[in-house]
mmCIF file of C-alpha atoms in Angstrom:
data_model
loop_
_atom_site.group_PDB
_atom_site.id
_atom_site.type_symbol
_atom_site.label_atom_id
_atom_site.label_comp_id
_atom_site.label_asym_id
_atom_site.label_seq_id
_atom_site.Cartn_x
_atom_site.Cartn_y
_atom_site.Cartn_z
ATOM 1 C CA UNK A 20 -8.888 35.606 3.023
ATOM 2 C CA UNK A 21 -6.344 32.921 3.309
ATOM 3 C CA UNK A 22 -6.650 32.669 6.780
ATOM 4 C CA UNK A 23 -10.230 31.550 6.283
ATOM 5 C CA UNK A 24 -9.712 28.822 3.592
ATOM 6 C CA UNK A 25 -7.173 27.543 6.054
ATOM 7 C CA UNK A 26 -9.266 27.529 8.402
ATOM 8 C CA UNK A 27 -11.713 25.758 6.353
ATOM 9 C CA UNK A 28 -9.424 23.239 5.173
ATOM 10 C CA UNK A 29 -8.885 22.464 8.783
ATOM 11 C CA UNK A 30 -12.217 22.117 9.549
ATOM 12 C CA UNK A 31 -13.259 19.735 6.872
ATOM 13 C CA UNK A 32 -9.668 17.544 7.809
ATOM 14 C CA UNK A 33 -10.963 17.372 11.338
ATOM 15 C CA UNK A 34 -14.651 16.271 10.234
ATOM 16 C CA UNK A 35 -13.230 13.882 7.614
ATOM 17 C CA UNK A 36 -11.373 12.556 10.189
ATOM 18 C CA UNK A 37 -13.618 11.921 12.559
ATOM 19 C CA UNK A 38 -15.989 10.682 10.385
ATOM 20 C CA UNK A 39 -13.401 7.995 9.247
ATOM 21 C CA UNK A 40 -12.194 7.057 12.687
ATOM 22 C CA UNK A 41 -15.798 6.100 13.576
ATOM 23 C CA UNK A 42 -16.669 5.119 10.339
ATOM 24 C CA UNK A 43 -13.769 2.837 10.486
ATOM 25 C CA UNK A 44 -14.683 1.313 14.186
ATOM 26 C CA UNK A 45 -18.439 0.310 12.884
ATOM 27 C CA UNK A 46 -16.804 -1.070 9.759
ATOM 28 C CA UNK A 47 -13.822 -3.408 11.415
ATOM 29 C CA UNK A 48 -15.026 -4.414 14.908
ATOM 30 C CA UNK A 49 -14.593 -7.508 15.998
ATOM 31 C CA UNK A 50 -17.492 -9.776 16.850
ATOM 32 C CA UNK A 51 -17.888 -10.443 20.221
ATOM 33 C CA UNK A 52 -14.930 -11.147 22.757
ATOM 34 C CA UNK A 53 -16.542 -15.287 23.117
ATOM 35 C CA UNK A 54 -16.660 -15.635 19.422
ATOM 36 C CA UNK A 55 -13.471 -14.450 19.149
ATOM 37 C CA UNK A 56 -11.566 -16.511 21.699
ATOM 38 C CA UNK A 57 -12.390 -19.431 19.057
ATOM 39 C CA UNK A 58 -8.987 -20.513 17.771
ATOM 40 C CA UNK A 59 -8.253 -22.187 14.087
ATOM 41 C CA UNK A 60 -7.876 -25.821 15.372
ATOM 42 C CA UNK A 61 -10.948 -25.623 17.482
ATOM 43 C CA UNK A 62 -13.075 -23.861 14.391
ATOM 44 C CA UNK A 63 -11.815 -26.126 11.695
ATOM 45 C CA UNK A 64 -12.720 -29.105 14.173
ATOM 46 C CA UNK A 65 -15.791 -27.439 14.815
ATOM 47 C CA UNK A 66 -16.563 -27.501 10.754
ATOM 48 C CA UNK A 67 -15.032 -30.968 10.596
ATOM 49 C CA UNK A 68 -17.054 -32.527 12.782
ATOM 50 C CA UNK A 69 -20.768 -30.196 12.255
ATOM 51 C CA UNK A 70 -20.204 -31.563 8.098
ATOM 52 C CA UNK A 71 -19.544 -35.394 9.340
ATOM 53 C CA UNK A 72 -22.521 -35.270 12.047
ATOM 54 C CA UNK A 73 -24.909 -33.673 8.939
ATOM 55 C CA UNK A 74 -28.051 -35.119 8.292
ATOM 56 C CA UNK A 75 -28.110 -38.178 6.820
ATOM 57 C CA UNK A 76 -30.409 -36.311 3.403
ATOM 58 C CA UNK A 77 -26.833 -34.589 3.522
ATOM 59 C CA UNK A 78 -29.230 -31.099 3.827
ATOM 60 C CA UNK A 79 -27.102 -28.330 6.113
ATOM 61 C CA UNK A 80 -30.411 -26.070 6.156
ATOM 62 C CA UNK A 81 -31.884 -28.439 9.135
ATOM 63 C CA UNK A 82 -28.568 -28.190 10.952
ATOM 64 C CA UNK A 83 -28.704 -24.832 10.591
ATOM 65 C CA UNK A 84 -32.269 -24.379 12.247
ATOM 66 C CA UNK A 85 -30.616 -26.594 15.777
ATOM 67 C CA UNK A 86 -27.250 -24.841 15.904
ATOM 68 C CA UNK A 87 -27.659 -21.152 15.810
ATOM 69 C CA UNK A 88 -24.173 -20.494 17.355
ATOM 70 C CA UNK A 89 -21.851 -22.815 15.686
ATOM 71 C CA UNK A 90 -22.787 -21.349 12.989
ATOM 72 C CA UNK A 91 -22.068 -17.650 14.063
ATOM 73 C CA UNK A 92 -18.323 -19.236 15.263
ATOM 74 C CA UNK A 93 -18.082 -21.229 11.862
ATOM 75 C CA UNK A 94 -18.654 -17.670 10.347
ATOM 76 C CA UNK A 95 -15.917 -16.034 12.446
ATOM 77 C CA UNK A 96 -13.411 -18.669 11.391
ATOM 78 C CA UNK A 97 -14.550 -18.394 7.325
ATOM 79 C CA UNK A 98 -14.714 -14.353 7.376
ATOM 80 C CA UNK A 99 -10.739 -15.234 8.554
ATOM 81 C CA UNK A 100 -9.413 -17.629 5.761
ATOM 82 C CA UNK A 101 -9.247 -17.141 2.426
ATOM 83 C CA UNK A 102 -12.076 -18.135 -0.614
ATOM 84 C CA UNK A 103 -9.492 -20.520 -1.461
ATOM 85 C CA UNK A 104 -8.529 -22.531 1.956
ATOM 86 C CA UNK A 105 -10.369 -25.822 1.615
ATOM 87 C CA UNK A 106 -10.613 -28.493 4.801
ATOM 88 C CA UNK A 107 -10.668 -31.956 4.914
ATOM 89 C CA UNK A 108 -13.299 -34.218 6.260
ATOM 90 C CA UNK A 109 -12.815 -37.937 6.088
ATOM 91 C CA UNK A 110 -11.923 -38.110 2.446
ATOM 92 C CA UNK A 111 -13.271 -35.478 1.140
ATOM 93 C CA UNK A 112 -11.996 -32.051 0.496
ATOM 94 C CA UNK A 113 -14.654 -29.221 0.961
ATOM 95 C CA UNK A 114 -13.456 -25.911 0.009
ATOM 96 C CA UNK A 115 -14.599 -23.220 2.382
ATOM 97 C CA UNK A 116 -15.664 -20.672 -0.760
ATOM 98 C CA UNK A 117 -17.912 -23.838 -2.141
ATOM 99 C CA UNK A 118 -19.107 -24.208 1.784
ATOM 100 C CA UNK A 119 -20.572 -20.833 2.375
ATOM 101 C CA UNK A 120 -22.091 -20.443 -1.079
ATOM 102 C CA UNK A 121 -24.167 -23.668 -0.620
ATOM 103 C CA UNK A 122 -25.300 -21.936 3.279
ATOM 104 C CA UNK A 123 -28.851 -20.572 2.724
ATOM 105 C CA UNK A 124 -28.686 -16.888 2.035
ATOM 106 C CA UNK A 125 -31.297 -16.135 4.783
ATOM 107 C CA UNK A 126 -29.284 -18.195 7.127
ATOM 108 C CA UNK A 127 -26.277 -16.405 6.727
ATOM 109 C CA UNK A 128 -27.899 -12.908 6.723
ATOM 110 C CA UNK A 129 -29.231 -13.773 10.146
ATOM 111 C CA UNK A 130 -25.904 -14.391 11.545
ATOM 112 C CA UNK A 131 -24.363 -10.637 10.656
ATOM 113 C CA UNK B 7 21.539 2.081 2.819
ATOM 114 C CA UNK B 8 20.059 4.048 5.856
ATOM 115 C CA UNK B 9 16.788 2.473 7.264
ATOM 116 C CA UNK B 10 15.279 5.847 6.028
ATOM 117 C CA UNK B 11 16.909 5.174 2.620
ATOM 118 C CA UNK B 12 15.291 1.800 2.771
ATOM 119 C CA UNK B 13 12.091 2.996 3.979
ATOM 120 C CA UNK B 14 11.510 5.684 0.903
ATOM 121 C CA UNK B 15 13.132 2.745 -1.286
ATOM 122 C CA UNK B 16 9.524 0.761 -0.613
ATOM 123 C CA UNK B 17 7.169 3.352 -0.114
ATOM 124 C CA UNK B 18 8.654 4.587 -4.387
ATOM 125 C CA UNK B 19 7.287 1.259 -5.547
ATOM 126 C CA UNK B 20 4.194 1.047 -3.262
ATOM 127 C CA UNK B 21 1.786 1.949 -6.629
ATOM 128 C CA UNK B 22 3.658 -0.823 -8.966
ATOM 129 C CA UNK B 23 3.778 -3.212 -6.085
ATOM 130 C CA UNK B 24 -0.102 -2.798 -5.165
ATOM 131 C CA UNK B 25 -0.875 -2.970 -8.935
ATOM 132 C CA UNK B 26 0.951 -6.617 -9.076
ATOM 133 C CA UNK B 27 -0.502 -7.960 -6.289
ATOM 134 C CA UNK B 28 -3.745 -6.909 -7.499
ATOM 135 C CA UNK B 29 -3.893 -9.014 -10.550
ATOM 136 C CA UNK B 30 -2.438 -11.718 -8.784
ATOM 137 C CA UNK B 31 -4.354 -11.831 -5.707
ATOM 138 C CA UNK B 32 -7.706 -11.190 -8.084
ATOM 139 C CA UNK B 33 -6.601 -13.906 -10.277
ATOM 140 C CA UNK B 34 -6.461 -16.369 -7.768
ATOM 141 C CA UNK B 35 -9.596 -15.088 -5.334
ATOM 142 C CA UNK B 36 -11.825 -14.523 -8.967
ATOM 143 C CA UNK B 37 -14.519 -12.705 -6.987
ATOM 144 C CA UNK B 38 -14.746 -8.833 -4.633
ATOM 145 C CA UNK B 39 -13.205 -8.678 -1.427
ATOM 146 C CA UNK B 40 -12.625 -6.041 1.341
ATOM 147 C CA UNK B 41 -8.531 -6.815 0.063
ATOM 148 C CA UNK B 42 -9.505 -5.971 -3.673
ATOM 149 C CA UNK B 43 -11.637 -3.012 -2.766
ATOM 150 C CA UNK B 44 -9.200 -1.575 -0.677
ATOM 151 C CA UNK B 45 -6.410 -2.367 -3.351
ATOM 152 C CA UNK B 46 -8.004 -0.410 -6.296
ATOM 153 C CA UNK B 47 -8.972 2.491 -4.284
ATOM 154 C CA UNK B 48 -5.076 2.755 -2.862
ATOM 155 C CA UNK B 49 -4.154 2.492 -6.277
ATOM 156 C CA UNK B 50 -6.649 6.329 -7.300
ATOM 157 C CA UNK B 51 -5.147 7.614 -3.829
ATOM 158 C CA UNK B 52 -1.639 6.927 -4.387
ATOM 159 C CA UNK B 53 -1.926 8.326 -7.997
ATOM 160 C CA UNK B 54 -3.496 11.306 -6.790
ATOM 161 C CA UNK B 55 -0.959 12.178 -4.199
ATOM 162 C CA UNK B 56 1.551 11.980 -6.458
ATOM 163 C CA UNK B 57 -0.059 14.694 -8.519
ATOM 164 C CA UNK B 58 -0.622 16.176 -5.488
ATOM 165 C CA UNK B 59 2.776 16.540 -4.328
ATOM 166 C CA UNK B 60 4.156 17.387 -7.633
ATOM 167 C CA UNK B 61 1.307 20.327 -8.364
ATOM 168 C CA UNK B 62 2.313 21.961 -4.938
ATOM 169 C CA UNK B 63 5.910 21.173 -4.994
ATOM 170 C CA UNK B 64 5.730 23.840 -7.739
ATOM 171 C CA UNK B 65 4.697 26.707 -5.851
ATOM 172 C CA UNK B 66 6.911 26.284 -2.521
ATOM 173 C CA UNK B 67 9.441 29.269 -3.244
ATOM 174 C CA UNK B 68 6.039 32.138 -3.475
ATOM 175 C CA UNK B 69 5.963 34.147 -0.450
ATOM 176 C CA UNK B 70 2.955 35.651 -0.881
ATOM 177 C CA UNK B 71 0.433 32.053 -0.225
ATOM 178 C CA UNK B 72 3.468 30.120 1.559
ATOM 179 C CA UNK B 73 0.724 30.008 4.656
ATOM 180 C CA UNK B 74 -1.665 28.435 2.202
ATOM 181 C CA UNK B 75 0.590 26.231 0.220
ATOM 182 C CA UNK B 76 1.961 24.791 3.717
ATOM 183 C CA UNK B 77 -1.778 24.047 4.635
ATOM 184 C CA UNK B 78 -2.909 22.887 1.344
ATOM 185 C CA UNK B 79 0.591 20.507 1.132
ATOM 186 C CA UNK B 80 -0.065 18.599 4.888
ATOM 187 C CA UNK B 81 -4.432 18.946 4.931
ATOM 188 C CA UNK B 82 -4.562 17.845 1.247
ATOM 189 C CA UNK B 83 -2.275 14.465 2.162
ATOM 190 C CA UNK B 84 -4.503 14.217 5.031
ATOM 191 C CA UNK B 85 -7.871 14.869 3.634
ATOM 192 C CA UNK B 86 -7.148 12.347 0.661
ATOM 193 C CA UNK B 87 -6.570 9.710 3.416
ATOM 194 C CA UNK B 88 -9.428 10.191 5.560
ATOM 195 C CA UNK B 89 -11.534 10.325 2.194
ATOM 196 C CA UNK B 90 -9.837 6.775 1.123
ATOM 197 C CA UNK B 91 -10.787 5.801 4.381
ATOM 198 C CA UNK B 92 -14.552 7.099 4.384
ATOM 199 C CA UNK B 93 -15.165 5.310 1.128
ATOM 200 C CA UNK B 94 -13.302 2.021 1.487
ATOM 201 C CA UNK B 95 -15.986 1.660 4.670
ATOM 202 C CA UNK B 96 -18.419 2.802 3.018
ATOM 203 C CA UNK B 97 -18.179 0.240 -0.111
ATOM 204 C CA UNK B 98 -17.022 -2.358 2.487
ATOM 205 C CA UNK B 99 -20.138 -2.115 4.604
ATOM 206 C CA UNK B 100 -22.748 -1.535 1.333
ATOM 207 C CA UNK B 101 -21.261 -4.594 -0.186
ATOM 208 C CA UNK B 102 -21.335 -6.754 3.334
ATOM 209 C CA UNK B 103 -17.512 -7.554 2.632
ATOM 210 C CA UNK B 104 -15.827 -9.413 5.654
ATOM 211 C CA UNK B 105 -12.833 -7.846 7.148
ATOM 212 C CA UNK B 106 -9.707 -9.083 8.548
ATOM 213 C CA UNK B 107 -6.577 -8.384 10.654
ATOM 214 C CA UNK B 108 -4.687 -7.261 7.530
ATOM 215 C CA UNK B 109 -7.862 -5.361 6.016
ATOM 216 C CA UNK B 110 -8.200 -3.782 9.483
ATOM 217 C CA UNK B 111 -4.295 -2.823 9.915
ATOM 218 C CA UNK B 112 -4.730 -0.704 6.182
ATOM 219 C CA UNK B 113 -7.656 1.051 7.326
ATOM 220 C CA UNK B 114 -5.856 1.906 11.111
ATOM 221 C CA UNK B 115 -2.909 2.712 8.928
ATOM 222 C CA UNK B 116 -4.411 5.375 6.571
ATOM 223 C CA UNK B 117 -6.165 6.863 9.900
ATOM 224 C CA UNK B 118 -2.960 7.345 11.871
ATOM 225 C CA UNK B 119 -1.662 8.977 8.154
ATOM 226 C CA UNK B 120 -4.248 11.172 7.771
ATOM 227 C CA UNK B 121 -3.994 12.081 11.588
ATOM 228 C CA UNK B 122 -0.087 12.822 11.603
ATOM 229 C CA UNK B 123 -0.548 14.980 9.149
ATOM 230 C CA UNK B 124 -3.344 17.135 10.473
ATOM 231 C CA UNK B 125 -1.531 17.318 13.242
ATOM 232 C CA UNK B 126 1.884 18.207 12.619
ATOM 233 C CA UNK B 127 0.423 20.780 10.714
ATOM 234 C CA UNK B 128 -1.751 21.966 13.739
ATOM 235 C CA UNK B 129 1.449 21.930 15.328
ATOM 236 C CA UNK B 130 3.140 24.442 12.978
ATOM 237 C CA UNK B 131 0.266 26.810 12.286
ATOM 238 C CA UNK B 132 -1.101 26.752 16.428
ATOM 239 C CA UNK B 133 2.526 26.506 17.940
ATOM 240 C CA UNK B 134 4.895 27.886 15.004
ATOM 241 C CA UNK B 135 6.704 25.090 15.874
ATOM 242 C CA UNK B 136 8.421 21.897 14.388
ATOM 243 C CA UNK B 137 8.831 19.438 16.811
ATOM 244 C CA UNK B 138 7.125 16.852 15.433
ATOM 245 C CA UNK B 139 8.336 17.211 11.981
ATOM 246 C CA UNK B 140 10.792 14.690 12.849
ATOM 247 C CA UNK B 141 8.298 12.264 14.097
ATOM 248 C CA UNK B 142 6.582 12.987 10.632
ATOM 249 C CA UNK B 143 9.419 12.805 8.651
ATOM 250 C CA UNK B 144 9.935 8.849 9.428
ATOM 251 C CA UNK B 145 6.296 7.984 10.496
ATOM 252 C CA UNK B 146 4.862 8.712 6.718
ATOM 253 C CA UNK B 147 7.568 6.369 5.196
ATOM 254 C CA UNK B 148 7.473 3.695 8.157
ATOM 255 C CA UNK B 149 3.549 3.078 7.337
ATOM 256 C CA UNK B 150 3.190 3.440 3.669
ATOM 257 C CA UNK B 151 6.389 0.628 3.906
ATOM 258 C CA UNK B 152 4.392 -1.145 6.341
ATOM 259 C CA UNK B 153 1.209 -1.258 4.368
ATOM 260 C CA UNK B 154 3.224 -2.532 1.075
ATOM 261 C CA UNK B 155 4.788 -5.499 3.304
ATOM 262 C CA UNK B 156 1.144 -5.958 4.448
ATOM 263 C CA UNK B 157 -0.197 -6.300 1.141
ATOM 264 C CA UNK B 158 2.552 -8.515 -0.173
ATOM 265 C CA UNK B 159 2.307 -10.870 2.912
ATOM 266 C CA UNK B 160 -1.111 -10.966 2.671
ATOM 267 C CA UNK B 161 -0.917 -11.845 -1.591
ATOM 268 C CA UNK B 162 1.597 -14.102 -0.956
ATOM 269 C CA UNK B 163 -0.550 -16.327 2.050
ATOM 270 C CA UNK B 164 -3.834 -16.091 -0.649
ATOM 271 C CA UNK B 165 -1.344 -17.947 -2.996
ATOM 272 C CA UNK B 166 -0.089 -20.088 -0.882
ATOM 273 C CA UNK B 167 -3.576 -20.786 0.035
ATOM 274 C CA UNK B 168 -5.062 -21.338 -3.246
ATOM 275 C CA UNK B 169 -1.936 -23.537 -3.812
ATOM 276 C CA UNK B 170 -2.657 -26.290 -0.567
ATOM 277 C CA UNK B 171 -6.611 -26.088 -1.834
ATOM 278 C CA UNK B 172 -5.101 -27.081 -5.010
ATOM 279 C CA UNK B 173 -3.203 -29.667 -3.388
ATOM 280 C CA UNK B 174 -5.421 -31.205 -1.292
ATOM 281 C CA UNK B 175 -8.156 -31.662 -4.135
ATOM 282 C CA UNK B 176 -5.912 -33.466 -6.278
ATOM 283 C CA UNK B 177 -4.884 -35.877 -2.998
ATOM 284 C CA UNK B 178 -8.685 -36.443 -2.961
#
């Protein structure tokens, strides 16, 4: 009798953790291996200048439409600092929590 | 004070740690993150283990279920990680929460946890062996330290952060 609930105990510990480990691996992968190579200067260059080159309506949305993978970098380097990190640009100070919540939803969705 | 010594010293105040940073790291974030998520479940699992260890602790000396208590003491350490794991994934990915290097080093962290233990326990019930009771012995405490330095580093750099943000608006 108690071999079988040990047995059973094993069982579900080896499910559980293989459920986890692959669970895990969809959960945490990395984006792709060219995305990834992006370093902090070059993204927070890349934001610098993609805000100062905006249209001159000061819309992102059209920007957006051209420049389907800066975006997807600009998203690699804001899923890595936190809500709080702001940038500069020129004189202004754009904080990166402000930044993605002004991105259109759909346009962001897209991107995952 | 033995690196072991040391060890056990951090991995004691891993629940009143993770509660601190916590409020802090909330209070300065203000919204749900993979970090807080991950925080407040570590907080049930920790708690739980402790009951855990001290409802089987009890009932080491009976001879009669010692083959069941030794199961029930290594599985149920291990099953309550893989289960942390499972949901902290699961309420990561419903949520579309990003991840990071340190949210991805907790999560690798619990795995190898719950994995040690399943196996040194395979080890002991297949082999009758205890080789790598030693190996357990310092791996548990190594990465529960490890992921209380983790959290802390990564509490502290969110304040830090907030504080530059801060900083650099009032330059403006």
């Amino acid at each position: 009798m108690i071999d079988l609930q040990i047995i059973s105990l094993v069982a579900l510990a080896v499910m559980l953790g293989v459920a986890s480990i692959i669970l895990a691996y969809r959960t945490v992968r990395q984006p792709s291996k060219e995305l990834d190579k992006l370093d902090n200067y070059s993204a927070h260059k890349l934001i610098s200048d993609f805000i100062e080159n905006a249209d001159s309506d000061n819309s992102l949305d059209s920007k957006f439409e051209k420049d389907e993978e800066i975006m997807k970098k600009m998203r690699v380097y804001l899923q890595n600092c936190s809500s709080t990190s702001g940038i500069r640009v020129g004189g202004t100070v754009i904080h990166l929590s402000k930044f993605m919540r002004d991105l259109p939803e759909s346009k962001l969705n897209r991107s995952r | 004070m033995s690196l072991y010594n040391l060890l056990d010293l951090i991995q004691q105040y891993e629940w009143s740690i993770s509660v601190l940073m916590l409020l802090i790291y909330t209070a300065i974030v203000r919204k749900l993150t993979s970090f807080n998520v991950l925080l407040i479940l570590l907080l049930f699992l920790t708690y739980l283990q402790f009951y855990w260890d001290v409802t089987i602790s009890k009932h080491f000396g009976r001879e009669d279920i010692s083959d069941l208590i030794t199961a029930l003491w290594y599985l149920g350490f291990g099953i309550s990680d893989f289960i942390f794991v499972v949901l902290s994934c699961f309420i990561i990915r419903k949520n579309h929460l990003e991840t990071n290097t340190p949210i991805r080093m907790i999560i690798y962290s619990y795995i190898a946890l719950g994995v040690v233990q399943v196996i040194t326990y395979l080890e002991r019930f297949i082999f009758s062996t205890k080789n790598l009771y030693y190996f357990y012995e310092y791996a548990i405490p190594t990465v529960n330290a490890s992921v209380t330095v983790i959290i802390f580093v990564y509490t502290a750099m969110t304040v830090l952060n907030g504080f530059s943000a801060k900083r650099l608006e009032s330059d403006k």
